[in-house]
Coordinates of C-alpha atoms and ligand atoms in Angstrom, one line a residue:
X94 CA 48.0 262.4 141.5
X95 CA 48.5 263.2 137.7
X96 CA 49.5 260.6 135.0
X97 CA 52.1 261.2 132.6
X98 CA 51.3 261.1 129.3
X99 CA 51.8 257.8 128.1
X100 CA 49.9 256.8 131.2
X101 CA 46.9 258.6 129.9
X102 CA 47.0 257.3 126.5
X103 CA 47.1 253.4 127.7
X104 CA 43.9 254.6 129.5
X105 CA 42.4 256.4 126.4
X106 CA 43.2 253.0 124.4
X107 CA 42.0 251.0 127.2
X108 CA 38.4 253.4 127.1
X109 CA 38.2 252.8 122.9
X110 CA 39.6 256.4 122.1
X111 CA 41.7 256.6 119.5
X112 CA 45.2 257.4 119.9
X113 CA 48.4 257.5 117.8
X114 CA 51.2 254.2 117.8
X115 CA 54.0 255.1 120.3
X116 CA 56.7 253.4 122.0
X117 CA 57.8 254.4 125.3
X118 CA 61.5 254.8 125.8
X119 CA 64.0 255.3 128.6
X120 CA 67.2 256.6 127.1
X121 CA 68.8 257.1 123.7
X122 CA 70.2 253.7 122.9
X123 CA 66.3 252.4 122.3
X124 CA 65.6 255.1 120.2
X125 CA 66.4 253.5 116.5
X126 CA 64.2 250.6 117.4
X127 CA 61.4 252.6 118.2
X128 CA 61.5 254.7 115.1
X129 CA 61.8 251.3 113.2
X130 CA 58.6 250.7 115.3
X131 CA 56.7 253.9 114.6
X132 CA 58.0 254.9 111.7
X133 CA 58.8 258.5 110.3
X134 CA 57.8 261.2 110.7
X135 CA 57.1 260.7 114.7
X136 CA 57.4 263.0 117.1
X137 CA 59.2 262.9 120.4
X138 CA 57.4 263.7 123.6
X139 CA 59.0 264.7 127.3
X140 CA 57.1 262.6 129.9
X141 CA 57.4 265.7 132.1
X142 CA 53.8 266.4 134.5
X143 CA 53.9 270.1 133.4
X144 CA 52.0 271.4 130.5
X145 CA 53.3 273.7 127.9
X146 CA 56.0 271.2 126.2
X147 CA 55.2 272.2 122.9
X148 CA 56.3 275.9 123.8
X149 CA 59.4 274.6 125.8
X150 CA 61.0 272.9 123.0
X151 CA 59.9 269.2 124.6
X152 CA 57.8 267.9 121.9
X153 CA 59.3 268.1 118.6
X154 CA 58.4 266.6 115.2
X155 CA 61.1 265.0 113.9
X156 CA 61.4 263.4 109.6
X157 CA 64.6 261.6 109.6
X158 CA 66.4 259.4 112.0
X159 CA 69.5 261.9 112.2
X160 CA 67.1 264.3 113.3
X161 CA 65.4 262.0 115.5
X162 CA 68.8 261.3 117.3
X163 CA 70.0 264.9 118.0
X164 CA 66.2 266.0 119.1
X165 CA 65.7 263.3 121.7
X166 CA 69.2 263.3 122.6
X167 CA 68.6 267.2 124.0
X168 CA 65.0 266.4 125.3
X169 CA 66.5 263.8 127.2
X170 CA 69.4 265.7 128.6
X171 CA 66.9 268.6 129.8
X172 CA 64.4 266.3 131.5
X173 CA 66.2 263.4 132.7
X174 CA 62.8 261.4 132.3
X175 CA 61.2 258.9 129.4
X176 CA 60.3 259.9 126.1
X177 CA 57.5 259.2 124.2
X178 CA 57.9 258.2 120.4
X179 CA 54.6 258.6 118.7
X180 CA 53.7 258.5 114.8
X181 CA 53.1 261.7 113.5
X182 CA 49.1 262.9 112.9
X183 CA 48.4 264.8 109.6
X184 CA 45.6 266.7 111.1
X185 CA 43.1 269.9 110.0
X186 CA 41.9 270.8 113.2
X187 CA 43.0 270.5 116.9
X188 CA 40.1 269.9 119.7
X189 CA 40.5 270.9 123.2
X190 CA 38.3 268.6 124.8
X191 CA 38.6 268.3 128.7
X192 CA 35.8 266.8 132.0
X193 CA 36.8 268.2 135.0
X194 CA 34.9 268.8 138.6
X195 CA 32.9 272.2 138.9
X196 CA 32.9 272.6 142.9
X197 CA 30.4 275.1 142.6
X198 CA 27.6 273.2 141.1
X199 CA 28.8 270.3 142.1
X200 CA 28.5 268.7 138.7
X201 CA 30.8 267.7 136.0
X202 CA 31.9 269.7 133.9
X203 CA 32.2 269.4 130.0
X204 CA 34.5 271.6 127.9
X205 CA 35.1 271.8 124.4
X206 CA 37.0 274.3 121.8
X207 CA 37.9 274.1 118.2
X208 CA 40.9 276.7 118.7
X209 CA 43.0 273.6 120.7
X210 CA 46.3 273.0 121.2
X211 CA 49.1 275.0 122.7
X212 CA 47.3 278.5 122.6
X213 CA 44.0 277.2 124.8
X214 CA 45.3 279.4 127.6
X215 CA 45.1 282.5 125.3
X216 CA 42.2 281.4 124.1
X217 CA 40.5 280.9 127.6
X218 CA 41.6 284.7 128.6
X219 CA 40.8 286.5 125.4
X220 CA 38.0 284.6 123.7
X221 CA 36.0 282.9 126.5
X222 CA 32.8 282.3 124.8
X223 CA 34.7 279.9 122.5
X224 CA 34.9 277.2 124.9
X225 CA 31.8 275.5 125.0
X226 CA 30.6 274.4 128.5
X227 CA 27.9 271.2 129.5
X228 CA 27.3 270.8 133.3
X229 CA 26.5 266.9 133.8
X230 CA 24.5 266.3 137.0
X231 CA 27.0 262.6 137.9
X232 CA 23.8 260.9 139.0
X233 CA 22.8 260.7 136.0
X234 CA 25.8 260.9 133.9
X235 CA 26.5 262.2 130.3
X236 CA 23.7 261.8 128.0
X237 CA 24.3 261.3 124.5
X238 CA 22.4 264.2 123.3
X239 CA 24.4 266.7 125.7
X240 CA 27.5 265.0 124.2
X241 CA 25.6 265.7 120.7
X242 CA 25.1 269.3 122.0
X243 CA 28.6 270.1 122.8
X244 CA 30.0 269.3 119.3
X245 CA 27.3 270.8 117.3
X246 CA 28.1 274.4 119.6
X247 CA 31.1 273.8 118.3
X248 CA 29.8 274.3 114.7
X249 CA 31.0 270.0 113.8
X250 CA 29.0 268.7 110.7
X251 CA 27.2 265.5 111.2
X252 CA 29.7 263.0 110.6
X253 CA 32.4 264.6 112.9
X254 CA 29.8 265.6 115.5
X255 CA 29.0 261.9 115.8
X256 CA 32.5 260.5 115.9
X257 CA 33.1 263.7 118.6
X258 CA 30.2 262.7 120.6
X259 CA 31.2 259.0 120.5
X260 CA 34.9 259.9 122.0
X261 CA 33.0 262.5 124.4
X262 CA 30.9 259.7 126.0
X263 CA 34.0 257.3 126.0
X264 CA 35.6 260.0 128.2
X265 CA 33.3 260.4 130.4
X266 CA 33.3 256.8 131.0
X267 CA 36.7 257.1 131.9
X268 CA 36.8 260.0 134.2
X269 CA 34.0 258.3 136.2
X270 CA 35.5 254.8 136.3
X271 CA 38.8 256.0 137.4
X272 CA 37.8 258.7 140.3
X273 CA 39.5 261.2 138.2
X274 CA 39.4 265.3 139.0
X275 CA 40.5 266.2 135.4
X276 CA 40.6 264.3 132.3
X277 CA 42.1 266.4 129.2
X278 CA 42.8 265.7 125.4
X279 CA 44.4 268.7 123.8
X280 CA 44.4 268.4 120.8
X281 CA 42.2 266.0 119.9
X282 CA 43.1 266.0 116.1
X283 CA 40.4 266.2 113.6
X284 CA 41.8 264.6 110.5
X285 CA 40.7 265.1 107.0
X286 CA 38.5 262.4 106.5
X287 CA 36.3 263.7 109.7
X288 CA 38.2 260.8 112.3
X289 CA 39.5 261.7 115.5
X290 CA 42.9 261.0 117.7
X291 CA 44.3 262.1 120.9
X292 CA 47.6 263.1 120.1
X293 CA 47.8 264.6 123.8
X294 CA 46.8 263.5 127.1
X295 CA 46.5 264.5 130.8
X296 CA 44.4 262.8 133.9
X297 CA 44.2 263.5 137.1
X298 CA 43.0 260.9 139.9
X299 CA 41.9 262.1 142.8
X300 CA 44.3 260.9 145.8
X301 CA 41.6 260.1 147.9
X302 CA 40.7 257.3 145.6
X303 CA 44.0 255.8 144.7
X304 CA 43.7 253.1 147.1
X305 CA 41.6 251.8 144.5
X306 CA 43.8 252.3 141.7
X307 CA 47.0 250.1 142.6
X308 CA 48.4 249.7 139.2
X309 CA 49.6 253.7 139.9
X310 CA 52.1 255.0 142.3
X311 CA 53.3 258.1 142.8
X312 CA 57.1 258.3 142.3
X313 CA 60.3 261.0 142.8
X314 CA 59.0 261.9 139.4
X315 CA 55.8 262.9 140.7
X316 CA 57.0 265.8 142.6
X317 CA 59.4 269.0 142.2
X318 CA 62.0 268.1 144.5
X319 CA 63.3 265.7 147.0
X320 CA 61.4 267.5 150.3
X321 CA 58.5 267.3 148.6
X322 CA 58.7 263.8 147.7
X323 CA 60.4 262.6 151.2
X324 CA 57.4 264.4 152.8
X325 CA 54.9 262.6 150.7
X326 CA 56.3 259.2 151.8
X327 CA 55.0 260.3 155.4
X328 CA 51.2 261.6 154.0
X329 CA 52.9 265.4 154.7
X330 CA 51.8 267.9 152.6
X331 CA 55.2 270.2 151.6
X332 CA 55.3 273.2 149.7
X333 CA 58.7 274.7 148.8
X334 CA 58.7 278.2 148.2
X335 CA 62.0 280.6 148.1
X336 CA 62.0 282.9 150.9
X337 CA 63.4 282.8 154.5
X338 CA 60.2 281.7 157.4
X339 CA 59.7 277.9 157.4
X340 CA 55.6 277.3 158.5
X341 CA 54.7 274.4 160.1
X342 CA 51.0 275.3 160.3
X343 CA 48.8 272.8 161.1
X344 CA 46.1 272.9 158.2
X345 CA 46.0 274.2 154.5
X346 CA 43.5 277.0 155.5
X347 CA 45.0 277.8 158.5
X348 CA 48.5 278.1 156.4
X349 CA 46.8 280.3 153.8
X350 CA 46.1 282.9 156.5
X351 CA 49.5 282.8 157.9
X352 CA 51.3 283.2 154.6
X353 CA 49.2 286.0 153.8
X354 CA 50.0 287.7 157.2
X355 CA 53.8 286.8 156.6
X356 CA 53.9 288.8 153.0
X357 CA 51.7 291.8 154.7
X358 CA 54.5 292.2 157.5
X359 CA 57.0 292.2 154.7
X360 CA 58.3 288.5 155.3
X361 CA 58.9 285.9 152.6
X362 CA 58.0 282.2 153.1
X363 CA 60.5 279.7 152.8
X364 CA 58.3 276.6 153.0
X365 CA 55.2 275.1 154.1
X366 CA 54.3 272.0 156.0
X367 CA 51.0 270.7 157.2
X368 CA 51.3 269.0 160.3
X369 CA 47.5 268.9 161.7
X370 CA 44.6 266.9 160.7
X371 CA 45.8 263.1 160.5
X372 CA 49.5 264.4 160.7
X373 CA 49.4 265.7 164.3
X374 CA 51.5 263.4 165.6
X375 CA 54.2 263.7 163.2
X376 CA 55.7 267.1 164.6
X377 CA 59.0 265.2 165.5
X378 CA 59.6 264.2 161.8
X379 CA 58.0 267.7 160.8
X380 CA 60.6 269.6 162.6
X381 CA 63.5 267.4 161.3
X382 CA 62.4 268.6 157.5
X383 CA 61.7 272.2 158.8
X384 CA 65.4 271.8 159.9
X385 CA 66.6 270.1 156.7
X386 CA 65.4 272.9 154.6
X387 CA 67.4 275.3 156.3
X388 CA 65.1 278.4 156.7
X389 CA 65.8 281.1 158.6
X390 CA 63.4 280.9 161.2
X391 CA 60.9 278.3 162.0
X392 CA 57.0 280.1 162.8
X393 CA 55.1 277.1 164.3
X394 CA 50.9 278.0 164.0
X395 CA 48.2 275.3 165.6
X396 CA 44.8 275.9 166.0
X397 CA 44.0 272.1 167.4
X398 CA 40.2 270.6 167.4
X399 CA 40.6 267.0 166.9
X400 CA 44.3 267.5 166.4
X401 CA 45.2 267.9 170.0
X402 CA 47.8 271.0 170.5
X403 CA 49.4 268.9 173.4
X404 CA 50.1 266.1 171.5
X405 CA 51.6 268.3 169.0
X406 CA 53.7 270.4 171.5
X407 CA 55.0 266.8 172.7
X408 CA 56.3 265.9 169.1
X409 CA 58.1 269.7 168.8
X410 CA 59.4 269.0 172.5
X411 CA 60.9 265.6 171.1
X412 CA 62.5 267.1 168.2
X413 CA 63.6 270.2 170.2
X414 CA 65.9 268.1 172.4
X415 CA 67.0 265.5 169.7
X416 CA 67.8 268.1 166.8
X417 CA 68.7 270.9 168.8
X418 CA 68.1 273.4 165.9
X419 CA 70.1 276.4 165.9
X420 CA 67.8 279.1 164.1
X421 CA 64.8 281.1 165.8
X422 CA 61.8 278.9 166.4
X423 CA 58.4 281.5 167.2
X424 CA 55.1 279.5 168.0
X425 CA 51.4 280.2 168.3
X426 CA 49.7 276.9 169.8
X427 CA 46.2 276.8 170.8
X428 CA 43.2 274.7 170.8
X429 CA 42.7 271.3 172.5
X430 CA 44.9 271.0 175.4
X431 CA 46.5 274.4 174.8
X432 CA 47.6 274.9 178.4
X433 CA 49.6 271.6 178.8
X434 CA 51.0 272.4 175.2
X435 CA 52.4 275.6 176.0
X436 CA 54.0 274.3 179.5
X437 CA 55.5 271.4 177.2
X438 CA 57.0 274.1 174.9
X439 CA 58.2 276.1 177.8
X440 CA 60.0 273.3 179.2
X441 CA 62.4 273.4 176.2
X442 CA 62.6 277.2 176.1
X443 CA 60.3 278.2 173.5
X444 CA 58.2 281.1 174.4
X445 CA 54.7 280.5 173.0
X446 CA 53.0 283.2 171.9
X447 CA 49.0 283.4 171.9
X448 CA 48.1 285.5 169.1
X449 CA 49.1 284.8 165.5
X450 CA 49.5 288.0 163.9
X451 CA 51.8 288.8 166.5
X452 CA 53.9 285.7 166.3
X453 CA 54.1 286.4 162.6
X454 CA 55.7 290.0 163.2
X455 CA 58.0 288.0 165.3
X456 CA 58.6 285.7 162.9
X457 CA 59.3 288.1 160.1
X458 CA 61.4 290.2 162.7
X459 CA 63.8 287.2 163.2
X460 CA 64.3 286.4 159.6
X461 CA 65.6 290.2 158.9
X462 CA 62.6 291.1 157.2
X463 CA 59.8 293.4 157.7
X464 CA 58.6 296.3 156.1
X465 CA 55.2 297.4 157.9
Ligands
GDP92 P1 52.0 269.9 125.1 O1 53.0 271.5 124.0 O2 52.5 269.6 126.5 O3 50.4 270.3 125.2 O4 52.0 268.8 124.5 P2 51.1 268.0 122.8 O5 51.4 266.9 122.7 O6 49.9 268.9 122.8 O7 52.2 268.9 121.9 C1 52.1 270.4 121.4 C2 51.7 270.8 119.7 O8 52.5 269.8 119.1 C3 49.9 270.0 119.3 O9 49.4 271.1 120.0 C4 50.7 270.1 117.8 O10 49.9 271.5 117.4 C5 51.9 269.9 117.7 N1 51.8 268.9 116.8 C6 52.2 268.9 115.4 N2 51.9 267.4 114.4 C7 51.6 266.7 116.1 C8 51.9 265.4 116.1 O11 51.5 265.0 114.7 N3 51.6 265.1 117.3 C9 51.5 265.7 118.5 N4 51.2 265.1 119.4 N5 51.4 267.1 118.4 C10 51.6 267.3 117.2
MN93 MN1 48.7 269.3 125.0

């Protein structure tokens, strides 16, 4: 789960990482009061979960009340979300500082760069050597000497390195305590006097650990569209694309393969949802969502292991009886209990196939696409 910037900064504050003064507002009527509290110049920051707000005009430095009103109104209109009114910072340099999980080494990975700010992706692409990396064995935790190594490798002087190390150690503490997959400060602004202040913040909490962090809950704002939000209420992974074929697939790995096969045979994917694993008894709900999203054709592909194919099939059968879909459905349902599953599907007029590739070809054809 991604936290909003204002939530990330609240955590920074709790962990002793310096942040600018700020006030969160829900609408334009609260702006003048917020400006009185924060003062001018200030920065207006859209509280959306996408990065790159600066480039998209969703972070705006303003120096008068009039300008603030015009810009706040514009940003609120574009996003429809909350707005953070934050004290502007007079900075010398922008540092990028992040900790993430390195899946290959199974360690935490610190990344830092003195050319932070809105062009960090470009730096990562064109000058990757400017990004200093330090692996952290999580059973030991981040050692103070490692934090210093990172700061000196960036070329900071003694005072700045001491300040940067302190902040990095606090950030590591936050990273561990909150079961995060990523914490990022970009920019960590370096001021003339060598002090530093976190002007932006990203914190992603591992969804599997959310039960330990009850202060956070997923809201509609965390999802790109209503369908993804609705699916998440039932714990169903759902991704919206813009093609023709709806994929009801047992799991993420199989979904990747099926997606690639659809593309290979010249078709396009409308959306994808997962009804295997813990969701194998939710076929009915999944089918309803699929039909609501109005693809040209539905492709059901499973390979049941612990998730029994016959239980999934029963859900599909119930859904077909009740919802009477008026679009073609292609099914390839295999794995534990497949004979029974196939019989069940036949009972509602479906003609289950045995081969995934064959099923994909048929779905592409029924959706009116296909090039090979
Ligand atoms: P992002 O584009 O979504 O990453 O939003 P940021 O909060 O990082 O803001 C984008 C950029 O605005 C920063 O990288 C700064 O270069 C610039 N900026 C200029 N003055 C300020 C300031 O006082 N505060 C903040 N937050 N950003 C500023
Ligand atoms: Mn940023």
